[in-house]
Coordinates of C-alpha atoms in Angstrom, one line a residue:
Chain P
M9 CA 31.7 135.5 -45.0
K10 CA 32.0 135.6 -48.8
F11 CA 33.8 138.3 -50.6
R12 CA 30.8 139.2 -52.7
E13 CA 28.7 139.6 -49.5
Y14 CA 31.4 141.8 -48.1
I15 CA 31.5 144.0 -51.2
K16 CA 27.8 144.4 -51.0
E17 CA 28.1 145.4 -47.4
Y18 CA 30.5 148.3 -48.5
E19 CA 28.4 149.3 -51.6
L20 CA 27.9 152.8 -50.3
F21 CA 31.5 153.3 -49.4
I22 CA 32.6 152.1 -52.9
F23 CA 30.0 154.3 -54.5
F24 CA 31.3 157.5 -52.8
E25 CA 34.9 156.5 -53.5
L26 CA 34.1 156.2 -57.2
L27 CA 32.1 159.4 -57.1
G28 CA 35.0 161.2 -55.6
L29 CA 37.3 159.7 -58.2
I30 CA 35.0 160.9 -61.1
I31 CA 34.8 164.4 -59.7
I32 CA 38.6 164.6 -59.3
D33 CA 39.1 163.2 -62.8
I34 CA 36.7 165.7 -64.3
Y35 CA 38.4 168.5 -62.4
L36 CA 41.9 167.3 -63.6
F37 CA 40.6 167.0 -67.1
L38 CA 39.2 170.5 -67.1
I39 CA 42.5 172.0 -65.9
N40 CA 44.2 170.1 -68.8
T41 CA 46.3 167.7 -66.8
F42 CA 48.3 165.1 -68.6
F43 CA 46.4 161.9 -69.2
Q44 CA 49.3 159.8 -67.6
L45 CA 49.2 162.0 -64.6
I46 CA 45.5 161.5 -64.2
I47 CA 46.0 157.7 -64.2
I48 CA 48.8 157.9 -61.6
I49 CA 46.6 160.1 -59.4
D50 CA 43.7 157.7 -59.8
I51 CA 45.9 154.8 -58.8
I52 CA 47.2 156.6 -55.7
Y53 CA 43.6 157.7 -54.9
L54 CA 42.3 154.2 -55.1
L55 CA 45.3 152.3 -53.5
S56 CA 44.6 153.1 -49.9
P57 CA 40.9 152.3 -49.8
L58 CA 41.6 149.1 -51.8
L59 CA 44.3 147.9 -49.5
F60 CA 42.0 148.8 -46.5
M61 CA 39.1 146.8 -48.0
I62 CA 41.3 143.7 -48.6
Y63 CA 42.9 143.9 -45.2
N64 CA 39.6 144.5 -43.5
F65 CA 38.0 141.6 -45.4
H66 CA 40.7 139.1 -44.2
K67 CA 40.6 140.3 -40.7
K68 CA 36.8 140.2 -40.4
K69 CA 36.7 136.8 -42.1
E70 CA 39.2 135.5 -39.6
Y71 CA 37.4 137.1 -36.7
Y72 CA 34.0 135.6 -37.5
S73 CA 35.3 132.2 -38.4
T74 CA 37.1 132.1 -35.1
I75 CA 33.8 132.8 -33.4
Y76 CA 32.0 130.2 -35.4
R77 CA 34.7 127.6 -34.7
T78 CA 34.6 128.4 -31.0
M79 CA 30.9 128.1 -31.0
D80 CA 31.0 124.7 -32.7
N81 CA 33.2 123.4 -30.0
L82 CA 31.0 124.8 -27.2
E83 CA 28.5 122.5 -25.7
K84 CA 26.5 125.4 -24.3
K85 CA 26.5 127.8 -27.2
Y86 CA 25.0 130.7 -25.2
F87 CA 28.3 131.1 -23.4
I88 CA 29.9 132.4 -26.6
S89 CA 30.3 135.9 -25.4
E90 CA 32.7 134.7 -22.7
F91 CA 34.9 133.2 -25.4
M92 CA 35.1 136.1 -27.8
A93 CA 38.7 137.1 -28.1
Q94 CA 40.1 140.5 -27.3
E95 CA 40.3 141.8 -30.9
S96 CA 42.3 145.0 -31.2
F97 CA 41.4 146.0 -34.7
I98 CA 37.6 145.9 -34.3
S99 CA 37.7 146.2 -30.6
L100 CA 34.9 148.6 -30.5
E101 CA 32.5 146.4 -32.4
N102 CA 33.7 143.4 -30.5
E103 CA 33.1 145.1 -27.2
I104 CA 29.6 146.3 -28.2
M105 CA 28.7 142.8 -29.5
K106 CA 30.0 141.1 -26.3
D107 CA 28.0 143.6 -24.3
I108 CA 24.8 142.9 -26.2
L109 CA 25.3 139.1 -26.1
N110 CA 26.0 139.3 -22.4
T111 CA 22.9 141.3 -21.6
M112 CA 20.8 139.0 -23.7
F113 CA 22.4 135.9 -22.1
L114 CA 21.7 137.3 -18.6
S115 CA 18.1 138.1 -19.3
M116 CA 17.5 134.7 -20.9
Y117 CA 19.3 133.0 -18.1
E118 CA 17.1 134.7 -15.6
D119 CA 14.0 133.4 -17.4
I120 CA 15.4 129.9 -17.7
K121 CA 16.3 129.9 -14.0
N122 CA 12.8 130.9 -13.1
S123 CA 11.2 128.3 -15.1
K124 CA 13.6 125.7 -13.9
E125 CA 12.8 126.6 -10.3
K126 CA 9.1 126.4 -11.1
Q127 CA 9.5 123.0 -12.6
L128 CA 11.5 121.7 -9.7
D129 CA 8.9 123.1 -7.3
Y130 CA 6.2 121.4 -9.3
Q131 CA 8.2 118.1 -9.4
E132 CA 8.8 118.3 -5.7
F133 CA 5.1 118.8 -5.1
L134 CA 4.2 116.0 -7.4
E135 CA 6.6 113.6 -5.6
I136 CA 5.2 114.5 -2.2
W137 CA 1.7 114.2 -3.5
I138 CA 2.4 110.8 -5.1
H139 CA 3.9 109.5 -1.9
E140 CA 0.9 110.8 0.1
V141 CA -1.5 109.2 -2.2
K142 CA 0.1 105.8 -1.6
N143 CA -1.2 105.9 2.0
P144 CA -4.9 105.8 1.1
L145 CA -4.1 103.3 -1.6
L146 CA -2.4 101.0 1.0
T147 CA -5.4 101.4 3.4
L148 CA -7.7 100.4 0.5
K149 CA -5.6 97.3 -0.2
L150 CA -5.7 96.4 3.5
I151 CA -9.4 96.9 3.7
V152 CA -9.9 94.7 0.7
A153 CA -7.6 92.0 2.2
N154 CA -9.6 92.1 5.4
N155 CA -13.0 91.9 3.8
K156 CA -13.2 89.0 1.4
T157 CA -15.9 89.6 -1.2
K158 CA -16.6 88.5 -4.8
V159 CA -15.4 91.8 -6.1
N160 CA -12.0 91.8 -4.4
K161 CA -10.1 90.7 -7.4
S162 CA -11.5 93.4 -9.6
I163 CA -11.0 96.1 -7.0
L164 CA -7.4 95.0 -6.6
E165 CA -6.9 95.1 -10.3
E166 CA -8.1 98.7 -10.5
L167 CA -6.0 99.7 -7.5
E168 CA -3.0 98.2 -9.2
K169 CA -3.8 100.2 -12.4
I170 CA -3.8 103.3 -10.3
E171 CA -0.5 102.3 -8.8
N172 CA 1.0 101.7 -12.2
L173 CA -0.2 105.1 -13.5
L174 CA 1.2 106.8 -10.4
E175 CA 4.5 105.2 -11.1
Q176 CA 4.4 106.4 -14.7
I177 CA 3.7 110.0 -13.7
L178 CA 6.4 109.9 -11.0
Y179 CA 9.1 108.8 -13.3
Y180 CA 7.8 111.1 -16.1
S181 CA 8.2 114.1 -13.8
R182 CA 11.6 112.9 -12.8
Y183 CA 12.6 112.3 -16.4
E184 CA 13.0 116.0 -17.1
N185 CA 15.6 116.1 -14.4
L186 CA 17.2 112.8 -15.2
E187 CA 20.6 114.3 -15.6
N188 CA 20.8 115.1 -11.9
D189 CA 19.0 111.9 -10.7
Y190 CA 20.9 108.9 -12.0
V191 CA 24.0 107.0 -11.1
I192 CA 25.5 104.8 -13.8
K193 CA 27.3 102.0 -12.2
E194 CA 28.0 98.3 -12.8
T195 CA 24.8 96.5 -12.0
L196 CA 23.8 92.9 -12.1
I197 CA 20.8 92.6 -14.5
E198 CA 19.2 90.1 -12.2
D199 CA 18.8 92.6 -9.4
F200 CA 16.7 95.2 -11.2
V201 CA 14.7 92.6 -13.2
K202 CA 13.8 90.7 -10.0
N203 CA 12.7 93.9 -8.2
A204 CA 10.6 94.8 -11.2
I205 CA 8.9 91.4 -11.3
K206 CA 8.1 91.6 -7.6
K207 CA 6.1 94.8 -8.2
H208 CA 3.6 92.8 -10.1
S209 CA 3.7 89.7 -7.8
R210 CA 0.0 89.6 -7.0
Q211 CA -1.1 89.9 -10.6
I212 CA 1.4 87.3 -11.8
I213 CA 0.5 84.8 -9.1
E214 CA -3.2 85.3 -9.3
N215 CA -3.3 85.0 -13.1
N216 CA -0.9 82.0 -13.0
I217 CA 1.6 83.6 -15.3
K218 CA 4.8 81.6 -15.7
I219 CA 7.9 83.6 -15.3
Q220 CA 11.1 82.1 -16.7
L221 CA 14.4 83.7 -15.9
S222 CA 17.6 82.6 -17.4
N223 CA 21.1 84.0 -18.0
L224 CA 20.6 87.2 -16.0
D225 CA 24.0 87.1 -14.5
N226 CA 25.5 89.8 -16.8
I227 CA 26.8 93.0 -15.5
V228 CA 25.8 96.2 -17.3
K229 CA 26.6 99.8 -16.8
T230 CA 23.3 101.5 -16.0
D231 CA 21.2 103.1 -13.3
S232 CA 19.3 100.4 -11.4
K233 CA 16.4 102.6 -10.3
W234 CA 15.5 103.8 -13.8
M235 CA 16.0 100.3 -15.3
E236 CA 13.8 98.8 -12.6
F237 CA 11.1 101.2 -13.7
V238 CA 11.7 100.4 -17.4
C239 CA 11.5 96.6 -16.7
S240 CA 8.4 97.1 -14.6
Q241 CA 6.6 98.9 -17.4
I242 CA 7.6 96.2 -19.9
I243 CA 6.4 93.4 -17.6
S244 CA 3.2 95.3 -16.9
N245 CA 2.5 95.3 -20.6
S246 CA 3.4 91.6 -21.0
I247 CA 1.1 90.5 -18.3
K248 CA -1.7 92.8 -19.5
Y249 CA -2.0 91.4 -23.0
V250 CA -2.0 87.7 -22.2
K251 CA -3.6 84.7 -23.9
D252 CA -3.9 81.1 -22.6
N253 CA -1.0 79.6 -20.7
P254 CA 0.6 83.0 -20.2
E255 CA 4.4 82.9 -20.0
V256 CA 7.0 85.6 -19.8
K257 CA 10.6 84.7 -20.6
I258 CA 13.3 87.0 -19.4
F259 CA 16.9 86.4 -20.5
A260 CA 20.1 88.1 -21.5
F261 CA 22.7 87.4 -24.0
E262 CA 26.0 88.9 -24.8
D263 CA 27.9 89.6 -28.0
N264 CA 31.1 91.4 -28.7
N265 CA 30.2 94.8 -27.6
S266 CA 26.8 94.7 -26.1
V267 CA 24.5 92.9 -23.7
A268 CA 20.9 92.4 -24.6
L269 CA 18.1 91.9 -22.1
V270 CA 15.0 90.3 -23.7
F271 CA 11.4 90.1 -22.5
E272 CA 9.5 87.6 -24.5
D273 CA 5.8 86.8 -23.9
N274 CA 3.4 84.5 -25.6
G275 CA 0.6 87.1 -25.5
I276 CA -1.7 88.5 -28.1
G277 CA 1.1 90.3 -29.9
I278 CA 1.0 93.6 -31.8
K279 CA -0.4 94.3 -35.2
S280 CA 2.5 94.8 -37.6
K281 CA 1.2 98.2 -38.7
D282 CA 1.3 99.4 -35.0
L283 CA 4.9 98.3 -34.5
S284 CA 6.6 101.3 -35.9
R285 CA 4.6 103.8 -33.9
L286 CA 4.7 101.9 -30.7
F287 CA 7.0 104.3 -28.9
S288 CA 5.3 107.4 -30.0
K289 CA 3.5 109.7 -27.5
N290 CA -0.2 108.9 -26.9
F291 CA -0.1 106.0 -29.3
T292 CA -2.4 103.3 -28.1
G293 CA -2.7 101.0 -31.1
Y294 CA -5.2 98.3 -31.6
N295 CA -4.5 96.5 -28.3
G296 CA -4.6 99.7 -26.4
R297 CA -8.0 100.5 -27.8
L298 CA -9.3 97.0 -26.8
E299 CA -8.0 97.5 -23.3
K300 CA -9.7 100.7 -22.3
G301 CA -7.1 101.6 -19.6
S302 CA -4.3 102.1 -22.0
T303 CA -2.8 105.6 -22.1
G304 CA -0.1 105.0 -24.7
F305 CA 2.2 106.6 -22.3
G306 CA 4.2 103.8 -20.8
L307 CA 6.2 102.7 -23.8
Y308 CA 6.8 106.4 -24.9
I309 CA 8.4 107.2 -21.6
I310 CA 10.5 104.1 -21.3
N311 CA 11.8 104.6 -24.8
R312 CA 13.0 108.1 -23.8
I313 CA 14.5 106.9 -20.6
V314 CA 16.3 104.0 -22.2
H315 CA 17.8 106.4 -24.8
K316 CA 18.8 108.9 -22.2
L317 CA 20.6 106.2 -20.3
G318 CA 22.5 105.4 -23.5
H319 CA 20.9 102.1 -24.2
E320 CA 18.6 101.0 -27.1
I321 CA 15.2 99.4 -27.1
T322 CA 13.6 97.5 -29.9
V323 CA 10.4 95.6 -30.3
D324 CA 9.5 92.6 -32.4
S325 CA 6.1 90.9 -32.5
Q326 CA 3.9 88.5 -34.3
E327 CA 0.2 89.2 -33.9
G328 CA -1.4 86.3 -32.0
S329 CA 1.8 84.7 -31.0
Y330 CA 4.4 86.7 -29.2
T331 CA 5.9 90.1 -28.3
K332 CA 9.6 90.5 -27.8
I333 CA 11.2 93.6 -26.3
E334 CA 14.9 93.9 -26.3
V335 CA 17.0 96.4 -24.3
K336 CA 20.5 96.7 -25.5
F337 CA 23.3 97.9 -23.2
S338 CA 26.2 99.0 -25.3
K339 CA 29.1 99.1 -22.9
A340 CA 29.3 95.5 -21.9
V341 CA 31.7 94.7 -19.1
H342 CA 32.3 91.2 -17.9
K343 CA 30.4 88.3 -16.7
W344 CA 29.9 87.9 -12.9
Chain X
M13 CA 9.5 78.2 20.4
I14 CA 7.3 81.2 21.0
D15 CA 3.6 80.6 20.8
I16 CA 2.3 84.0 19.9
Y17 CA 4.5 86.6 18.4
K18 CA 4.0 90.2 19.6
V19 CA 4.2 92.7 16.8
F20 CA 4.6 96.4 17.7
I21 CA 3.3 98.7 15.0
V22 CA 4.5 102.3 14.6
E23 CA 2.2 104.0 12.1
D24 CA 0.4 107.4 12.2
N25 CA -2.4 106.7 9.8
L26 CA -5.1 105.4 12.1
K27 CA -7.2 103.8 9.5
A28 CA -4.3 101.9 8.0
L29 CA -3.2 101.0 11.5
K30 CA -6.7 99.5 12.3
E31 CA -6.7 97.4 9.1
L32 CA -3.1 96.3 9.7
E33 CA -4.1 95.2 13.2
I34 CA -7.0 93.1 11.8
L35 CA -4.9 91.6 9.1
L36 CA -2.0 90.5 11.3
K37 CA -4.3 89.3 14.1
R38 CA -5.9 87.0 11.6
Y39 CA -2.5 85.4 11.0
G40 CA -2.2 84.8 14.7
F41 CA 0.0 87.7 15.9
E42 CA -0.6 89.8 19.0
I43 CA -0.6 93.4 18.0
I44 CA 0.4 96.4 20.1
C45 CA 0.3 99.9 18.5
A46 CA 2.4 102.8 19.4
K47 CA 0.2 105.6 20.9
D48 CA 2.8 108.3 21.1
F49 CA 5.8 108.7 18.8
S50 CA 8.0 110.6 21.2
D51 CA 9.1 107.8 23.5
I52 CA 9.1 104.7 21.3
P53 CA 12.2 103.1 22.8
L54 CA 10.6 103.3 26.2
Q55 CA 7.4 101.7 25.0
I56 CA 9.4 98.9 23.5
Q57 CA 11.3 98.3 26.7
N58 CA 7.9 97.9 28.4
V59 CA 6.1 95.9 25.8
K60 CA 9.0 93.7 24.7
P61 CA 7.7 92.9 21.2
H62 CA 9.2 90.2 18.9
L63 CA 9.1 92.5 15.9
I64 CA 8.5 96.1 15.0
L65 CA 6.8 97.5 11.9
L66 CA 8.1 101.0 11.6
D67 CA 6.7 103.6 9.3
I68 CA 9.3 106.1 8.1
N69 CA 7.0 109.1 7.6
L70 CA 6.0 110.1 11.1
P71 CA 4.8 113.4 12.5
Q72 CA 7.4 114.3 15.1
Y73 CA 10.6 112.4 14.4
D74 CA 11.2 110.4 11.3
G75 CA 11.4 106.7 11.3
F76 CA 15.2 106.6 10.8
F77 CA 15.7 108.5 14.0
I78 CA 13.4 106.2 15.9
C79 CA 15.1 103.2 14.4
Q80 CA 18.4 104.4 15.6
N81 CA 17.0 105.0 19.1
I82 CA 15.5 101.6 19.2
R83 CA 18.8 100.0 18.3
A84 CA 20.4 101.8 21.2
V85 CA 18.2 99.9 23.6
S86 CA 17.1 96.7 21.9
K87 CA 18.0 94.2 19.2
V88 CA 14.4 93.4 18.3
P89 CA 13.9 92.9 14.6
I90 CA 12.6 95.9 12.7
I91 CA 10.8 96.0 9.3
I92 CA 10.8 99.5 7.8
V93 CA 7.7 100.7 5.9
T94 CA 8.4 103.4 3.4
A95 CA 6.4 105.3 0.8
R96 CA 9.4 106.7 -0.9
D97 CA 11.0 104.6 -3.5
S98 CA 14.5 105.8 -3.5
D99 CA 17.3 103.4 -2.7
V100 CA 18.8 105.9 -0.3
D101 CA 15.9 105.3 2.1
T102 CA 16.3 101.5 2.1
I103 CA 20.0 101.6 2.3
M104 CA 19.8 104.1 5.2
G105 CA 17.2 101.9 6.9
I106 CA 19.3 98.8 6.7
R107 CA 22.4 100.7 7.9
L108 CA 20.6 102.0 10.9
G109 CA 19.8 98.4 11.9
A110 CA 16.5 97.5 10.2
D111 CA 16.2 93.9 9.3
D112 CA 14.0 94.3 6.2
Y113 CA 11.9 96.9 4.4
I114 CA 8.7 97.0 2.5
K115 CA 7.5 99.7 0.1
K116 CA 4.0 101.2 0.2
P117 CA 1.5 100.4 -1.2
Y118 CA 2.6 96.8 -0.5
S119 CA 0.4 93.7 -1.0
P120 CA -0.9 92.5 2.4
E121 CA 0.2 88.9 1.5
I122 CA 3.8 90.1 1.0
L123 CA 3.8 92.0 4.3
V124 CA 2.7 88.9 6.1
V125 CA 5.3 86.7 4.4
K126 CA 8.0 89.2 5.3
V127 CA 6.9 89.4 8.9
Q128 CA 6.9 85.6 9.1
A129 CA 10.2 85.3 7.4
V130 CA 12.0 87.8 9.7
L131 CA 10.5 86.1 12.8
R132 CA 11.5 82.7 11.6
R133 CA 15.0 83.8 10.8
V134 CA 15.5 85.5 14.2
Y135 CA 13.7 83.3 16.6
E136 CA 13.3 79.8 15.1
M137 CA 16.4 79.3 13.0
A138 CA 18.6 80.6 15.9
S139 CA 17.0 78.4 18.5
A140 CA 16.9 75.2 16.5
D141 CA 20.0 73.5 15.1
E142 CA 20.4 75.8 12.1
S143 CA 21.5 73.4 9.5
C144 CA 19.0 70.5 9.9
M145 CA 15.4 69.6 10.7
K146 CA 13.9 66.4 11.9
Y147 CA 10.4 65.0 11.6
K148 CA 9.3 61.4 12.4
G149 CA 12.7 60.0 11.6
L150 CA 13.2 62.1 8.5
F151 CA 16.4 64.0 8.6
F152 CA 16.5 67.1 6.5
D153 CA 19.9 68.6 6.0
L154 CA 19.7 72.2 4.8
K155 CA 23.4 72.4 4.2
D156 CA 23.7 69.9 1.4
Y157 CA 20.1 69.8 0.3
S158 CA 19.6 66.2 1.2
L159 CA 16.8 64.3 2.9
K160 CA 17.7 61.1 4.9
Y161 CA 15.6 58.3 6.3
E162 CA 17.3 55.4 8.0
D163 CA 20.1 54.5 5.6
K164 CA 18.6 56.1 2.5
T165 CA 19.3 59.5 1.1
V166 CA 17.7 61.7 -1.7
E167 CA 19.0 65.0 -3.1
L168 CA 16.6 67.9 -3.3
T169 CA 16.4 70.8 -5.6
K170 CA 16.4 74.4 -4.5
N171 CA 12.7 74.9 -4.7
E172 CA 12.0 71.6 -3.1
V173 CA 14.2 72.5 -0.2
K174 CA 12.3 75.8 0.3
I175 CA 8.9 74.1 0.1
L176 CA 9.8 71.3 2.4
F177 CA 11.3 73.8 4.9
L178 CA 8.0 75.6 5.1
L179 CA 6.0 72.3 5.4
M180 CA 8.3 70.9 8.1
N181 CA 8.3 74.1 9.9
K182 CA 4.5 73.9 10.3
A183 CA 4.4 70.1 10.3
G184 CA 0.9 68.9 11.2
S185 CA -0.9 72.0 10.2
I186 CA -2.1 73.4 6.8
V187 CA 0.3 75.5 4.7
T188 CA -1.8 77.2 2.0
R189 CA -0.7 77.3 -1.6
D190 CA -0.7 81.1 -1.5
E191 CA 1.6 81.0 1.5
L192 CA 4.0 78.7 -0.3
I193 CA 4.0 80.7 -3.5
Y194 CA 4.4 84.1 -1.8
E195 CA 7.1 82.7 0.5
L196 CA 9.0 81.4 -2.5
W197 CA 8.5 84.8 -4.3
N198 CA 9.9 86.5 -1.2
N199 CA 13.0 84.4 -1.8
D200 CA 13.2 85.4 -5.4
E201 CA 11.9 82.2 -6.8
F202 CA 9.1 83.2 -9.1
I203 CA 7.1 80.0 -9.2
D204 CA 3.6 79.6 -10.5
D205 CA 0.8 77.3 -9.5
N206 CA 1.8 74.5 -11.9
T207 CA 5.5 74.6 -10.8
L208 CA 4.3 74.3 -7.2
T209 CA 2.2 71.2 -8.0
V210 CA 5.1 69.7 -9.9
N211 CA 7.5 70.3 -7.0
I212 CA 5.1 68.8 -4.5
T213 CA 4.6 65.7 -6.7
R214 CA 8.4 65.3 -7.0
L215 CA 8.7 65.7 -3.2
R216 CA 6.1 63.0 -2.7
K217 CA 8.0 60.6 -5.0
K218 CA 11.2 61.3 -3.1
F219 CA 9.4 60.5 0.2
E220 CA 8.1 57.2 -1.4
S221 CA 11.6 56.3 -2.4
L222 CA 12.8 56.7 1.2
D223 CA 10.0 54.4 2.4
S224 CA 9.2 56.7 5.3
C225 CA 5.7 57.1 6.7
V226 CA 5.7 60.8 6.2
I227 CA 3.3 62.0 3.6
I228 CA 2.2 65.4 2.1
E229 CA -1.5 65.5 2.2
T230 CA -3.5 67.8 -0.2
K231 CA -6.3 69.9 1.3
K232 CA -8.2 70.6 -1.8
G233 CA -8.4 74.2 -2.7
V234 CA -6.4 75.2 0.3
G235 CA -3.0 73.8 0.6
Y236 CA -0.9 71.0 2.0
I237 CA -0.1 69.3 5.3
L238 CA 3.0 67.3 6.2
K239 CA 2.0 64.3 8.2

């Protein structure tokens, strides 16, 4: 609150004060009062409103800056009405404002609660649905396994694509609720990496992709379920965009305050102009357009998950030779 | 040794059940399916299976409850099949006495490998001398990864040990390349085709250096036989 703004706020009051002063002065002049006396009366007349204005300015300034300060320190700013002090000098305004804010908060809270409930409902339904849909998917896989034909491989590939897409949507729906659905604890990198690789076992074995694991015995603070999904999506990309003699190297290294987990493949790589937008929503890039099944969704969602877990993800690639994705865990602990 | 293993399947999806039956029968298992989910422990006491494949999502009781009830009457190995992917499920399953778990929609090859691995662990490793295997004068020590013939000894690597274990376990009959690869994958060794070939070649060289008459024969396009 600036003094000038404050004065502007009291324009009318000042105007009437001055008007009153002029009327009194004219009256005093007309009844032949001494000039000195008029000055003294003017000063007395102006003193109390002037003192009031200054006092009022300081008090209000203090009042509002306290509110702003409290609000800055509040994580959930909408709770501000609960923290507004009992202010005696403008208690009326304070109470009215608190009341308005409270009412507003409650009505907004009601709305948010409703939409949260709806969202949870929807998520619950989606989870059940996805778990249900896994049953026919399994039956299909078994049927394919029991009836060897020429098209088996291509059917299996399509089924696995469905599986991967289902996993994406499952984790995407959970993502909104990630705060309530993760446990950060000390986890051996090897554990979630291996589980992620196993999800793609058939594809890797059938396509003769070499998997090289080394130095995965670091412990990081993360959630293993979410990281397993992240790794699974990275591996899924690595084994999708392969060239001759496909190979995926997965390793970790440690420096002073972080552990980096690296996935490096010798696949077709990414065009340099696509690199910067790789993690954007719906971005498919050149490779994605070649491969018709790409949604541009996988990298977008893992990028968001990784950030929410407090890690970093970077990508480096040379078109035609390699792609390297690095996940950095900041709070390194110790070696196993 | 047991000739034919009996596998008891608890699964409410009839179509999947039928396919599962066909699949496992092809691998030489005898299959018995649960008809009613209310008295599984009783059925198990009658059938006396060697292994149970238990679906967690069942109409009347959930699989965990059934798992607990089975454990009350029998020590038969149980593999839990779950569609949910939360760790809570698997941890709970293992705590209630399941031996292994598999997540839907699994690859059929992996299911077979898991079933075989659990059966081997429970029935074959326990009955045989756990730490060594013998074949035609070859003495395979699983404790210190060594292979002895008469007075000669060679050291084996981790992958070689696992491959040789599978070959020796089915000595005289074909072990397919897929079986070997999926088996090693099940043990967290993510080997590819070339690595398998390299390992087999190395094993052969080690056999030669021992001057034993045991050989690993290649069945082209299929797999290997230890003879």
